[in-house]
Short mmCIF file of C-alpha atoms in Angstrom, two decimals:
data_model
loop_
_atom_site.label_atom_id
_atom_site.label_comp_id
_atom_site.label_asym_id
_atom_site.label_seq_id
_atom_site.Cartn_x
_atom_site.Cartn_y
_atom_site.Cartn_z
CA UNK X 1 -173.68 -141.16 56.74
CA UNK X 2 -172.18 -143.91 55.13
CA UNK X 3 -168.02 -142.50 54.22
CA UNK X 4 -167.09 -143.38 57.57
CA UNK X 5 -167.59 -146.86 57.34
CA UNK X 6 -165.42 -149.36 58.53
CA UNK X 7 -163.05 -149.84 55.86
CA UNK X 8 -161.03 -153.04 56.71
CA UNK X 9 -164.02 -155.00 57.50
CA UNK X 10 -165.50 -153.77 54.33
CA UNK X 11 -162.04 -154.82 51.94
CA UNK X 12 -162.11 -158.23 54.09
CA UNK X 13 -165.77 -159.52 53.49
CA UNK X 14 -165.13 -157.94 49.51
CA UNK X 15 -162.74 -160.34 48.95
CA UNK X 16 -165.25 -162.63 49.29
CA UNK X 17 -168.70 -161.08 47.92
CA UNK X 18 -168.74 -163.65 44.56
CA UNK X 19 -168.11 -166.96 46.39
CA UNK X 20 -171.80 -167.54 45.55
CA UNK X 21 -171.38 -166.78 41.96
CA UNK X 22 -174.25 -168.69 39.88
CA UNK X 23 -175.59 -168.19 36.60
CA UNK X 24 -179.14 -167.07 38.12
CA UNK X 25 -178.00 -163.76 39.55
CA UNK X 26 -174.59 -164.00 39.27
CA UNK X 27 -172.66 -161.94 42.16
CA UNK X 28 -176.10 -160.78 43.62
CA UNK X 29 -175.99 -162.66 46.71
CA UNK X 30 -172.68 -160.80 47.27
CA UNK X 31 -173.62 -157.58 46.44
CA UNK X 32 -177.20 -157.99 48.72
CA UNK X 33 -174.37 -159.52 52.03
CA UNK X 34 -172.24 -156.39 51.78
CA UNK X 35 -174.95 -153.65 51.41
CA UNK X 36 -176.79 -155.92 54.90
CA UNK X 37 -173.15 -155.45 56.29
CA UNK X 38 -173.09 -151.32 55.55
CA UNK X 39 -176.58 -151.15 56.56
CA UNK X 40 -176.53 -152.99 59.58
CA UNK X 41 -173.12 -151.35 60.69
CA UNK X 42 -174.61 -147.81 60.27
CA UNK X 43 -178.32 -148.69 61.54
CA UNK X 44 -180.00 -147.55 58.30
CA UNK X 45 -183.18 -149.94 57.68
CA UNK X 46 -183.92 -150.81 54.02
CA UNK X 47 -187.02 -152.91 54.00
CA UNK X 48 -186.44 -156.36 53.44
CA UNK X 49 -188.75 -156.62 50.29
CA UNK X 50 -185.84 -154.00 48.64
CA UNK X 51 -183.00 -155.74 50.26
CA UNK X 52 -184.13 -158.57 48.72
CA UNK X 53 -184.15 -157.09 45.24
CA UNK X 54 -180.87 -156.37 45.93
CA UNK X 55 -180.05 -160.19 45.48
CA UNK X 56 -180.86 -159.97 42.21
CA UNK X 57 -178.47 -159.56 39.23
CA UNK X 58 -176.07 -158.62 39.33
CA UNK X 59 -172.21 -158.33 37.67
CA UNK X 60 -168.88 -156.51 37.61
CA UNK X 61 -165.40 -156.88 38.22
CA UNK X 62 -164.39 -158.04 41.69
CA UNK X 63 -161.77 -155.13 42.16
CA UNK X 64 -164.06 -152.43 41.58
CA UNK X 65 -166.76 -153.71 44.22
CA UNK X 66 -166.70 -151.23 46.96
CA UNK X 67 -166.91 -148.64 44.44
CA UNK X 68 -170.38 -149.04 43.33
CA UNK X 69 -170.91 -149.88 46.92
CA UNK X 70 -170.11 -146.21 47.98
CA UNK X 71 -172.19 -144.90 44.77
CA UNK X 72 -175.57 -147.07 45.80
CA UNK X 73 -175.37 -145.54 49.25
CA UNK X 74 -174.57 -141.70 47.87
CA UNK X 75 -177.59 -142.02 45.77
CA UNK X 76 -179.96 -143.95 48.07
CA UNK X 77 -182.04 -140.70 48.39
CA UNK X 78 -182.09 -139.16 45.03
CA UNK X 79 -184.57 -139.10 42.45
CA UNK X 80 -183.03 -141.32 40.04
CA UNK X 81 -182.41 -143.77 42.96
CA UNK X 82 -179.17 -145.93 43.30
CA UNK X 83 -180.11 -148.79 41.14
CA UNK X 84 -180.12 -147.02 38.17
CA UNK X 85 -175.95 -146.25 38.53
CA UNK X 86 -175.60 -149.59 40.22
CA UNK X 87 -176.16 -151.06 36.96
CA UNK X 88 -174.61 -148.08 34.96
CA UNK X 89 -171.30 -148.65 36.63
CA UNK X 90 -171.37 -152.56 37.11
CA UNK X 91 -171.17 -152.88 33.54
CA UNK X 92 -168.62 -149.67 32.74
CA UNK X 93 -166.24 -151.46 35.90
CA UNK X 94 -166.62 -154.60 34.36
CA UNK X 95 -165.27 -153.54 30.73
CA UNK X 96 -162.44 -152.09 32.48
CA UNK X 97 -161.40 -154.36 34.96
CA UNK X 98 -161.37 -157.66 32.22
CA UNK X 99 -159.58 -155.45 29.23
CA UNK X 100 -156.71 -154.05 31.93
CA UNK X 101 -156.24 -156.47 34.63
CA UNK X 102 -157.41 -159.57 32.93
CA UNK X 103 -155.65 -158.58 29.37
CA UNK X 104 -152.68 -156.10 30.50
CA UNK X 105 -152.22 -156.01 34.05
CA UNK X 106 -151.71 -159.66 34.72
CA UNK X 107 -149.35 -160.23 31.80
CA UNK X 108 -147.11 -157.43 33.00
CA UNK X 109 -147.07 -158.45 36.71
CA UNK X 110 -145.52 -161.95 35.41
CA UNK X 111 -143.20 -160.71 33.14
CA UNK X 112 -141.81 -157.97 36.09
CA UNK X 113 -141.86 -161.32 38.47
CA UNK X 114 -140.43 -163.32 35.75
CA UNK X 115 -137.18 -161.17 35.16
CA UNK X 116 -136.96 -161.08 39.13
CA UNK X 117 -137.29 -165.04 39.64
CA UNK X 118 -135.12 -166.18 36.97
CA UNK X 119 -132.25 -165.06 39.74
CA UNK X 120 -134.80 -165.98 42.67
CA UNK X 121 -138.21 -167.33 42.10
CA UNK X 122 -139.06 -166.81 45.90
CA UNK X 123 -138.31 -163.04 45.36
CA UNK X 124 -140.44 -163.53 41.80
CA UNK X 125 -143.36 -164.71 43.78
CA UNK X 126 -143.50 -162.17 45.98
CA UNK X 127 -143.19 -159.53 43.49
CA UNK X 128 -146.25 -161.14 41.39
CA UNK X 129 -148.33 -161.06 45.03
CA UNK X 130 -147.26 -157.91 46.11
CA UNK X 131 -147.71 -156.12 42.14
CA UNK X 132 -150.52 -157.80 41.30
CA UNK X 133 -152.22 -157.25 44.57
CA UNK X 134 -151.36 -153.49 45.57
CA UNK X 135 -153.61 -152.18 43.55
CA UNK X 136 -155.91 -154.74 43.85
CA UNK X 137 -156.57 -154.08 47.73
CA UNK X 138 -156.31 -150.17 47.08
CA UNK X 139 -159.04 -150.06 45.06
CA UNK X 140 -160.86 -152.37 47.37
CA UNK X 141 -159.96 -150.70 50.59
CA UNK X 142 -160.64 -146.96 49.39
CA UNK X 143 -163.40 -147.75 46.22
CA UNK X 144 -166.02 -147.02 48.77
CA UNK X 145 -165.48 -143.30 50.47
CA UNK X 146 -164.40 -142.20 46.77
CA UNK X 147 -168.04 -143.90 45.28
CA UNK X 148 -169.90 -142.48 48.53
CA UNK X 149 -167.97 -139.09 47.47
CA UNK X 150 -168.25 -138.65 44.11
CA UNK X 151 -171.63 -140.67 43.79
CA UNK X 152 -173.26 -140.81 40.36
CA UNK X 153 -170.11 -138.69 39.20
CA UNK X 154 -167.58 -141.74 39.98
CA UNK X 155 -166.80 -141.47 36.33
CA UNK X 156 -164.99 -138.18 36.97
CA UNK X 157 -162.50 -139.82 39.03
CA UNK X 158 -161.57 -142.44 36.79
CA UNK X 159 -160.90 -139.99 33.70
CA UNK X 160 -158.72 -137.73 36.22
CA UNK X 161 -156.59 -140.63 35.92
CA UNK X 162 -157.23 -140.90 32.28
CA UNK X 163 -157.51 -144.88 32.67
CA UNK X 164 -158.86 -145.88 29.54
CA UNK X 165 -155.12 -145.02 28.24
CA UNK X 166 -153.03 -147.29 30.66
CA UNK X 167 -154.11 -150.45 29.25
CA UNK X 168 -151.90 -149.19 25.85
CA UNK X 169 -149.21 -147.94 28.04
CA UNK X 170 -148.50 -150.82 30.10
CA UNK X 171 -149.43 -153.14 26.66
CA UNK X 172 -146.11 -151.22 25.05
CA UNK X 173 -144.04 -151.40 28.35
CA UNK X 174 -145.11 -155.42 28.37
CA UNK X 175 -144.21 -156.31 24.86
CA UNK X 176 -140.90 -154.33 25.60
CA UNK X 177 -140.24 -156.51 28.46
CA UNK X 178 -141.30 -159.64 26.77
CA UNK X 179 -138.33 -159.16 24.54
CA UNK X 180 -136.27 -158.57 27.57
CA UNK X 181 -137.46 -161.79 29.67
CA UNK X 182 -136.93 -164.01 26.38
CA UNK X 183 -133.48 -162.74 26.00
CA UNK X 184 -132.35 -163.24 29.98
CA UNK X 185 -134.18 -166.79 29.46
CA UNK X 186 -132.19 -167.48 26.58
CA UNK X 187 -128.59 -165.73 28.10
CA UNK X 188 -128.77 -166.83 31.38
CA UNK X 189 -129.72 -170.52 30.49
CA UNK X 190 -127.83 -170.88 28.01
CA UNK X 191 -124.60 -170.72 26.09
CA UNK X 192 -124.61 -168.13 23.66
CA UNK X 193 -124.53 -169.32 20.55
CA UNK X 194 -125.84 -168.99 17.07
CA UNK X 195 -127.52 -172.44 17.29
CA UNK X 196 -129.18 -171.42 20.34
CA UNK X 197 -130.07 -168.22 18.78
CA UNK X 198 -131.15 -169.15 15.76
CA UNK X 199 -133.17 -171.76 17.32
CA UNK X 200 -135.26 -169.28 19.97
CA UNK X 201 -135.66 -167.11 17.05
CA UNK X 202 -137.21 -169.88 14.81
CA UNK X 203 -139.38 -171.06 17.73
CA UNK X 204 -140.97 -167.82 18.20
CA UNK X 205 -141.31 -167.01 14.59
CA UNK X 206 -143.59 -170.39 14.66
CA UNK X 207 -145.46 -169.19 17.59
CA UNK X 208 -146.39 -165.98 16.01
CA UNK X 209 -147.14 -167.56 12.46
CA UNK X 210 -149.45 -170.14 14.23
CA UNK X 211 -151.11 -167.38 16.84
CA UNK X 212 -153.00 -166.23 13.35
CA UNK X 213 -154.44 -169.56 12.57
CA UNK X 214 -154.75 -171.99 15.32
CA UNK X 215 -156.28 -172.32 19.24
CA UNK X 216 -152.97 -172.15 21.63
CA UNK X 217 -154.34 -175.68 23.01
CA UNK X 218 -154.19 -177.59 19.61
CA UNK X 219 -150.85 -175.97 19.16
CA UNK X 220 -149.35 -176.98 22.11
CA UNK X 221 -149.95 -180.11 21.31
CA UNK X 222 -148.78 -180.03 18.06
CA UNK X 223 -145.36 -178.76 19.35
CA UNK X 224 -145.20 -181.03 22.14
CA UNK X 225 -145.15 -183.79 19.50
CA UNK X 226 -142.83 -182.13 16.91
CA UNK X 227 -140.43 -181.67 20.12
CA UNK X 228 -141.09 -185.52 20.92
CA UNK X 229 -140.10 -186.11 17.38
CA UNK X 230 -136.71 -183.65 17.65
CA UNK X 231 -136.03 -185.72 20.78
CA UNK X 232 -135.70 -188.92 19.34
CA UNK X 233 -134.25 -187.73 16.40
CA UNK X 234 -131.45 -187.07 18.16
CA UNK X 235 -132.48 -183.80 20.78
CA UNK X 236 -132.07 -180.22 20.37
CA UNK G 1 -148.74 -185.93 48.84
CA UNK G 2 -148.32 -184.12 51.83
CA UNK G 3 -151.38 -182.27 53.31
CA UNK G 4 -149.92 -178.46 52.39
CA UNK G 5 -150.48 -180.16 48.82
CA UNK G 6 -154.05 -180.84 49.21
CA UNK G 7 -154.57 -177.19 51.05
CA UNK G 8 -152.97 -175.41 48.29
CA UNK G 9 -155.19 -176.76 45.75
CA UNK G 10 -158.49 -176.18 47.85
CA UNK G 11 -157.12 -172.25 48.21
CA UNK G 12 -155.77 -172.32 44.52
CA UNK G 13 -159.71 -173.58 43.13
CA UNK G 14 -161.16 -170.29 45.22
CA UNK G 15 -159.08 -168.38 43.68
CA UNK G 16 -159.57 -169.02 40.31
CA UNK G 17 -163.18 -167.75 40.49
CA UNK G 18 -164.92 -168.11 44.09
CA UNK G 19 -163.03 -165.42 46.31
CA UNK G 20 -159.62 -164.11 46.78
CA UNK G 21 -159.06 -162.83 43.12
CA UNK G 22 -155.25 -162.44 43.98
CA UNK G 23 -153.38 -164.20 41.86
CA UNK G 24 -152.42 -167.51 43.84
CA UNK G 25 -153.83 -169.62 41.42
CA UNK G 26 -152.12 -168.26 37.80
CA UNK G 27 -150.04 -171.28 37.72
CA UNK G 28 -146.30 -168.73 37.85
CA UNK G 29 -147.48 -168.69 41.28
CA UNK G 30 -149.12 -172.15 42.04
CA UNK G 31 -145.01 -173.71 40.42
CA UNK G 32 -143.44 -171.84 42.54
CA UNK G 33 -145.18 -172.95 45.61
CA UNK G 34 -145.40 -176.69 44.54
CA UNK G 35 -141.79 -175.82 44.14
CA UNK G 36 -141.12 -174.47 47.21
CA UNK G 37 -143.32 -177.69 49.20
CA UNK G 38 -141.62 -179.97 47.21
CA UNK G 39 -137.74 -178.56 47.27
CA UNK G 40 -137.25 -178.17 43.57
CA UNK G 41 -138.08 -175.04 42.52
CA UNK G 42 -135.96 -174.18 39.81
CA UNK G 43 -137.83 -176.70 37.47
CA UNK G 44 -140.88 -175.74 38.88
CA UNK G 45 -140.02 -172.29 38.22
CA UNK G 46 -139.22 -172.61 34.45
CA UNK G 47 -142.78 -175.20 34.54
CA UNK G 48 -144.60 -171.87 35.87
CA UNK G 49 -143.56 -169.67 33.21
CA UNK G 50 -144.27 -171.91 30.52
CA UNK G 51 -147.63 -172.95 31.66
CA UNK G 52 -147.97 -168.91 32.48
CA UNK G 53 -147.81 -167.63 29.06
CA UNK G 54 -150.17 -170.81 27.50
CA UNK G 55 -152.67 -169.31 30.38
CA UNK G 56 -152.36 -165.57 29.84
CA UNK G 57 -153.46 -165.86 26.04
CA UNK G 58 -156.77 -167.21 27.28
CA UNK G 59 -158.76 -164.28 28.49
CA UNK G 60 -161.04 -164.17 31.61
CA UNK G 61 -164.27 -161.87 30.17
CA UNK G 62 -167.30 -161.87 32.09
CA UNK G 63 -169.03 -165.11 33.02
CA UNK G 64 -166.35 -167.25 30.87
CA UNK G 65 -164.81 -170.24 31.85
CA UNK G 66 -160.91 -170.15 31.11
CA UNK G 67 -159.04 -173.26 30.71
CA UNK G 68 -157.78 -174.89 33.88
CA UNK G 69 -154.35 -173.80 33.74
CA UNK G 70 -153.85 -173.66 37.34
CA UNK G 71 -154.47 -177.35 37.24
CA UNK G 72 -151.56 -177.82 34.22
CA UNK G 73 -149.31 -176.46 36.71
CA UNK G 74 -150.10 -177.76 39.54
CA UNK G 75 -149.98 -181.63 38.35
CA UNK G 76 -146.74 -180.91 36.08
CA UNK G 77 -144.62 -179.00 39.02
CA UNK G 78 -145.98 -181.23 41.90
CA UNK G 79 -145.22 -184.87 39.51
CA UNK G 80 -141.86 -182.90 38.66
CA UNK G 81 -141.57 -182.02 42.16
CA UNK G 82 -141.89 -185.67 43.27
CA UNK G 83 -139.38 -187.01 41.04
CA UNK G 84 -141.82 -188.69 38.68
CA UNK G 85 -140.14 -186.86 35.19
CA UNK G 86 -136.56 -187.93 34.77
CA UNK G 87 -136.56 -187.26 30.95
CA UNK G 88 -137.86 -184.80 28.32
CA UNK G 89 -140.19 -187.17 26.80
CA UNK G 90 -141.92 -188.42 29.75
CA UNK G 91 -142.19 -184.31 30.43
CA UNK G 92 -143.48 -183.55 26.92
CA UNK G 93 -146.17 -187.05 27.11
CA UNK G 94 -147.23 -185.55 30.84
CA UNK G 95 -148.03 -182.24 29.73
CA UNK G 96 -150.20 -183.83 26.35
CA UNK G 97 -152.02 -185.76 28.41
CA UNK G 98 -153.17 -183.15 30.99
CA UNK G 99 -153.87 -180.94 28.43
CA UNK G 100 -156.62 -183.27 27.42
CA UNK G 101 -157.96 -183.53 31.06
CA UNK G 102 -157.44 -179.74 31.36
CA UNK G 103 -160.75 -179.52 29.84
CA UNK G 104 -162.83 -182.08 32.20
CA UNK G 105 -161.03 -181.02 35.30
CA UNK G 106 -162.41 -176.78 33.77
CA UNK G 107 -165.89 -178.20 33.48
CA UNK G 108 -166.25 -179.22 37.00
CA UNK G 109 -165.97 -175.14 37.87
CA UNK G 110 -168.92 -175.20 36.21
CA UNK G 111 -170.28 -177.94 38.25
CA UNK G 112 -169.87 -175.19 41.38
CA UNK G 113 -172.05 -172.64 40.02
CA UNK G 114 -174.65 -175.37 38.76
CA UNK G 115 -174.34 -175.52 43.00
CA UNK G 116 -174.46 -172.38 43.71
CA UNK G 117 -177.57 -171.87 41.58
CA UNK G 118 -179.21 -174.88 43.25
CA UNK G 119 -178.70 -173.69 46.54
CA UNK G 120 -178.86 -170.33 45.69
CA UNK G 121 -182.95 -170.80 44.49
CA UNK G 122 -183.34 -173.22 47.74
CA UNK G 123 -182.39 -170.67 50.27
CA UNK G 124 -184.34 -167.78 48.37
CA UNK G 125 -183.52 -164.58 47.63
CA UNK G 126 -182.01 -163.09 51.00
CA UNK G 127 -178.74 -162.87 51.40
CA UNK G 128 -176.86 -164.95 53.88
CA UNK G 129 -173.56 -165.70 54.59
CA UNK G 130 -174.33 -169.03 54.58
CA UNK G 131 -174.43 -169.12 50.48
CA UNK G 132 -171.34 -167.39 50.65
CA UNK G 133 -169.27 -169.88 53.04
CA UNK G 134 -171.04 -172.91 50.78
CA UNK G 135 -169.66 -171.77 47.58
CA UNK G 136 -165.99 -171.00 49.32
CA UNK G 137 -166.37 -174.40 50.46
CA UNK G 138 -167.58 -176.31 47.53
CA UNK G 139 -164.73 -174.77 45.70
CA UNK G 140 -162.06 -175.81 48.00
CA UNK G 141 -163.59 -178.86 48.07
CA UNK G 142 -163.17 -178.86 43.78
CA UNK G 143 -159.67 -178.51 44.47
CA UNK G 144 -158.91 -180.67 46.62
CA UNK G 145 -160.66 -183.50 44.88
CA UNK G 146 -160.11 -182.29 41.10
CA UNK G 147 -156.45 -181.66 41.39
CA UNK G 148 -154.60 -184.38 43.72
CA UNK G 149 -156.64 -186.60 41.25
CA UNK G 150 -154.38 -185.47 38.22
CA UNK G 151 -151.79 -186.15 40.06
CA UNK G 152 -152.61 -189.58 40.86
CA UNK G 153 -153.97 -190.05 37.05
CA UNK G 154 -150.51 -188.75 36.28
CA UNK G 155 -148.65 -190.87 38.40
CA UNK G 156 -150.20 -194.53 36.90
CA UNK G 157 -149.66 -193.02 33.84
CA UNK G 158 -146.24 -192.49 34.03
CA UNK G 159 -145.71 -196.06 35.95
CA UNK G 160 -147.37 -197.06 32.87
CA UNK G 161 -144.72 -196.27 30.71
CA UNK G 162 -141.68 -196.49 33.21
CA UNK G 163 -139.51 -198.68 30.73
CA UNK G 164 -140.51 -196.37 28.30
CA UNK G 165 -140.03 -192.58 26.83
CA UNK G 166 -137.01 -192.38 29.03
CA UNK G 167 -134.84 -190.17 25.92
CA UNK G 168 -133.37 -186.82 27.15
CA UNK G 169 -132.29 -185.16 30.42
CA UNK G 170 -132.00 -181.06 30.28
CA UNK G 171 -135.53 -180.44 31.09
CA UNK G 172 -135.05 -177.24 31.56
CA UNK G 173 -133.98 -176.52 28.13
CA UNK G 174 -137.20 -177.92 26.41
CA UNK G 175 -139.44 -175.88 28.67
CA UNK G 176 -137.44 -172.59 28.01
CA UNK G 177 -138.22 -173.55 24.31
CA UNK G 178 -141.20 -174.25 24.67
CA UNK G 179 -141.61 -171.31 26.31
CA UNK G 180 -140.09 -168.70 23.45
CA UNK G 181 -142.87 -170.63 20.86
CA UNK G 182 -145.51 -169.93 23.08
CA UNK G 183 -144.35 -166.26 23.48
CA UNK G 184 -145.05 -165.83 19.49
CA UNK G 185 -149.28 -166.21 21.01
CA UNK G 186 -148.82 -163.52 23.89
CA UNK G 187 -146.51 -161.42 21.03
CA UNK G 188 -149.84 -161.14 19.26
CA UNK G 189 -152.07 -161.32 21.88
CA UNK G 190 -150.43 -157.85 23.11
CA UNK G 191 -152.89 -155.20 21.12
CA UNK G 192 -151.11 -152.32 19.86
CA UNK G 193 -150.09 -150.99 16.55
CA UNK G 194 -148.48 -153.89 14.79
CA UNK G 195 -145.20 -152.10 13.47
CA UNK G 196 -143.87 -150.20 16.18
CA UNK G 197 -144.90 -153.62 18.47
CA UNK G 198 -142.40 -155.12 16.72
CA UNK G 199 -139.87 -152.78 16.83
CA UNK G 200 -140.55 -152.43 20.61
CA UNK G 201 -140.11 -156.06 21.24
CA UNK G 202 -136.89 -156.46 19.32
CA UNK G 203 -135.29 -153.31 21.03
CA UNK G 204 -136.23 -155.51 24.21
CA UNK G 205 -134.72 -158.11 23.25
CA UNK G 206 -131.81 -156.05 21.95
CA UNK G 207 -131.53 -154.60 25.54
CA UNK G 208 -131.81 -157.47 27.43
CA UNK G 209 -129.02 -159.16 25.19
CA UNK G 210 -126.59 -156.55 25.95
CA UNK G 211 -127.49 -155.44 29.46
CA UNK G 212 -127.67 -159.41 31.11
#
């Protein structure tokens, strides 16, 4: 009924399902405008009383949208009725999607694009877009034939990809590529010398002594003044 | 400020939390754009990765508001952009000073969904695109408004203190510094097992040494 859907008009209006997002019902109004699009699209009639309800609250991460999409319509019929996963899998996507592409994903994209725009920062910036977003509009474009396929089952497809490990994966290839950016910063930049050396290494042996005790904010600040101080005092 | 200015901060507010979702507005990518509208990237550039890593320790979970980086970088590259920072010290007083009003300029995100809500309980519970293309346009609206006015805010400041906090010239320098402290927070921020994280990180930086 609903896999053959029209998948580009689907991704387009996704990207903008939370634009209403509200503390009342969240993404709701969203969710409710995209499941009016399906059914309207397809000519299924939903009476308006349960369309309604589908206004209501609702929350998960913005990439994983058409996904629970294609689940709601799979199990539109069943016994259990769609609802039930809907709010299964809203919360399950929404764990995922903030600890790996809020936590891990984004911080590798920039440190890829980083290494790339410290030679050209156009070329950096389009790296970051087209990294960040690839699998961003995959998921989007395709989440809803493999929800409407696998239905209440969606879960199957995600561990044949064992996902819960990439966050660690990409978390190890990150740090080693944090070490790599900071060096190229330093190198490239710079002239190499011990001063310069000693001084990076200093600096980041503060950071890491002051990520235990204080906010990043009030540390900032505090560094921004201490480097005010070393400027006056003669520079670095 | 030219009028790409203005549209880049409508698109980069929607981004942040209304629509889009793809990355325009972590503030690597709103530098390099100011950078590229303004013709001086390559400060803008090292700006962006500064401001990048001071935005990635602060996680997005949920409902939670994040601070406003993507208005740190937009003020800082665009002022730098202009020609408003000549030295290091009017850099280092800019970026105090909108890290302050990084925290007025995040609550007004807040004032959108307080919006949203409001028109969200007036139009009832069927959904329209109508609520949709409000809150897009509210948003843009934030940005446009919220934004330029750091600038400006920036701008008297820094006439302000013109004859003033003129000491130092290698901007760049300071910012890549400033940059390898900040790196210590995303370091730890990174969660794996502590030892081998280390050892990981200094073989990159091993690597990287020899290789560039």
């Amino acid at each position: 009924m609903a896999a053959d859907i029209n998948k580009f008009g689907l991704f387009l209006r996704s990207l903008f399902y939370t634009a209403n997002l509200n503390i009342e019902n969240m993404q709701g109004t969203g969710f409710g405008w995209l499941l009016k699009f399906i059914l309207d699209r397809k000519k299924v009639s939903l009476p308006e009383e349960k369309l309604n309800e589908e206004s209501g609250y609702f929350n998960t991460h913005p990439f994983f949208i058409t996904f629970i999409l294609g689940v709601w319509f799979k199990e539109l019929n069943t016994k259990e009725g769609p609802d039930y996963w809907k709010n299964a899998y809203s919360s399950a996507l929404a764990a995922l999607g903030d600890s790996f592409f809020n936590h891990t994903y984004k911080v590798f994209c920039f440190l890829v694009s980083g290494l790339i725009g410290i030679y050209n920062p156009v070329a950096g910036l389009i790296a970051y877009l087209i990294f960040y977003n690839l699998i961003h509009f995959l998921l989007l474009f395709f989440g809803f034939k493999i929800g409407f396929f696998y239905g209440k089952n969606l879960i199957t497809w995600f561990n044949r990809f064992k996902i819960n490990q990439w966050g660690q994966t990409v978390d190890i290839i990150s740090v080693f590529l944090l070490g790599f950016f900071l060096s190229a910063l330093m190198k490239i930049n710079f002239y190499s010398s011990y001063w310069n050396y000693f001084l990076g290494a200093f600096m980041l042996l503060f950071g890491l002594f002051f990520a235990r005790i204080l906010n990043v904010a009030i540390t900032l600040m505090i560094a921004l003044i201490c480097f005010g101080i070393i400027l006056f005092l003669g520079g670095l | 400020m030219t009028l790409s200015l203005f549209i880049l901060a409508g698109i980069v507010s929607v981004d942040r939390f209304i629509a889009l979702h793809m990355g325009i507005s972590r503030p690597f990518i709103v530098a390099i754009i100011v950078g590229l509208l303004t013709s001086n990237i390559t400060y803008a550039f090292y700006a962006g990765v500064m401001i990048e890593i001071f935005g990635l320790i602060d996680i997005q979970v949920g409902t939670r508001l994040t601070r406003e980086d993507s208005f740190l970088a937009y003020v800082v590259t665009v002022l730098i952009g202009m020609g408003y920072i000549i030295s290091v010290s009017k850099l280092l007083l800019l970026i105090l000073t909108m890290l302050v009003l990084m925290y007025p300029a995040g609550h007004t995100e807040e004032l959108v969904r307080k919006f949203n809500r409001v028109i969200f309980l007036k139009k009832g519970v069927k959904p329209s695109a109508f609520l949709l293309a409000s809150g897009v346009a509210v948003s843009f609206l934030r940005g446009v408004i919220v934004y330029p006015l750091g600038v400006y805010i920036g701008i008297a400041f820094l006439r302000y203190f013109n004859e003033m906090f003129n000491t130092g010239s290698n901007l760049k320098v300071y910012m890549i510094f400033l940059s390898v402290f900040l790196s210590g927070y995303l370091l730890r921020f990174l969660s794996f097992k502590s030892v081998y994280k280390y050892i990981v990180f200094l073989s990159g930086l091993f690597v990287g040494w020899l290789l560039i």
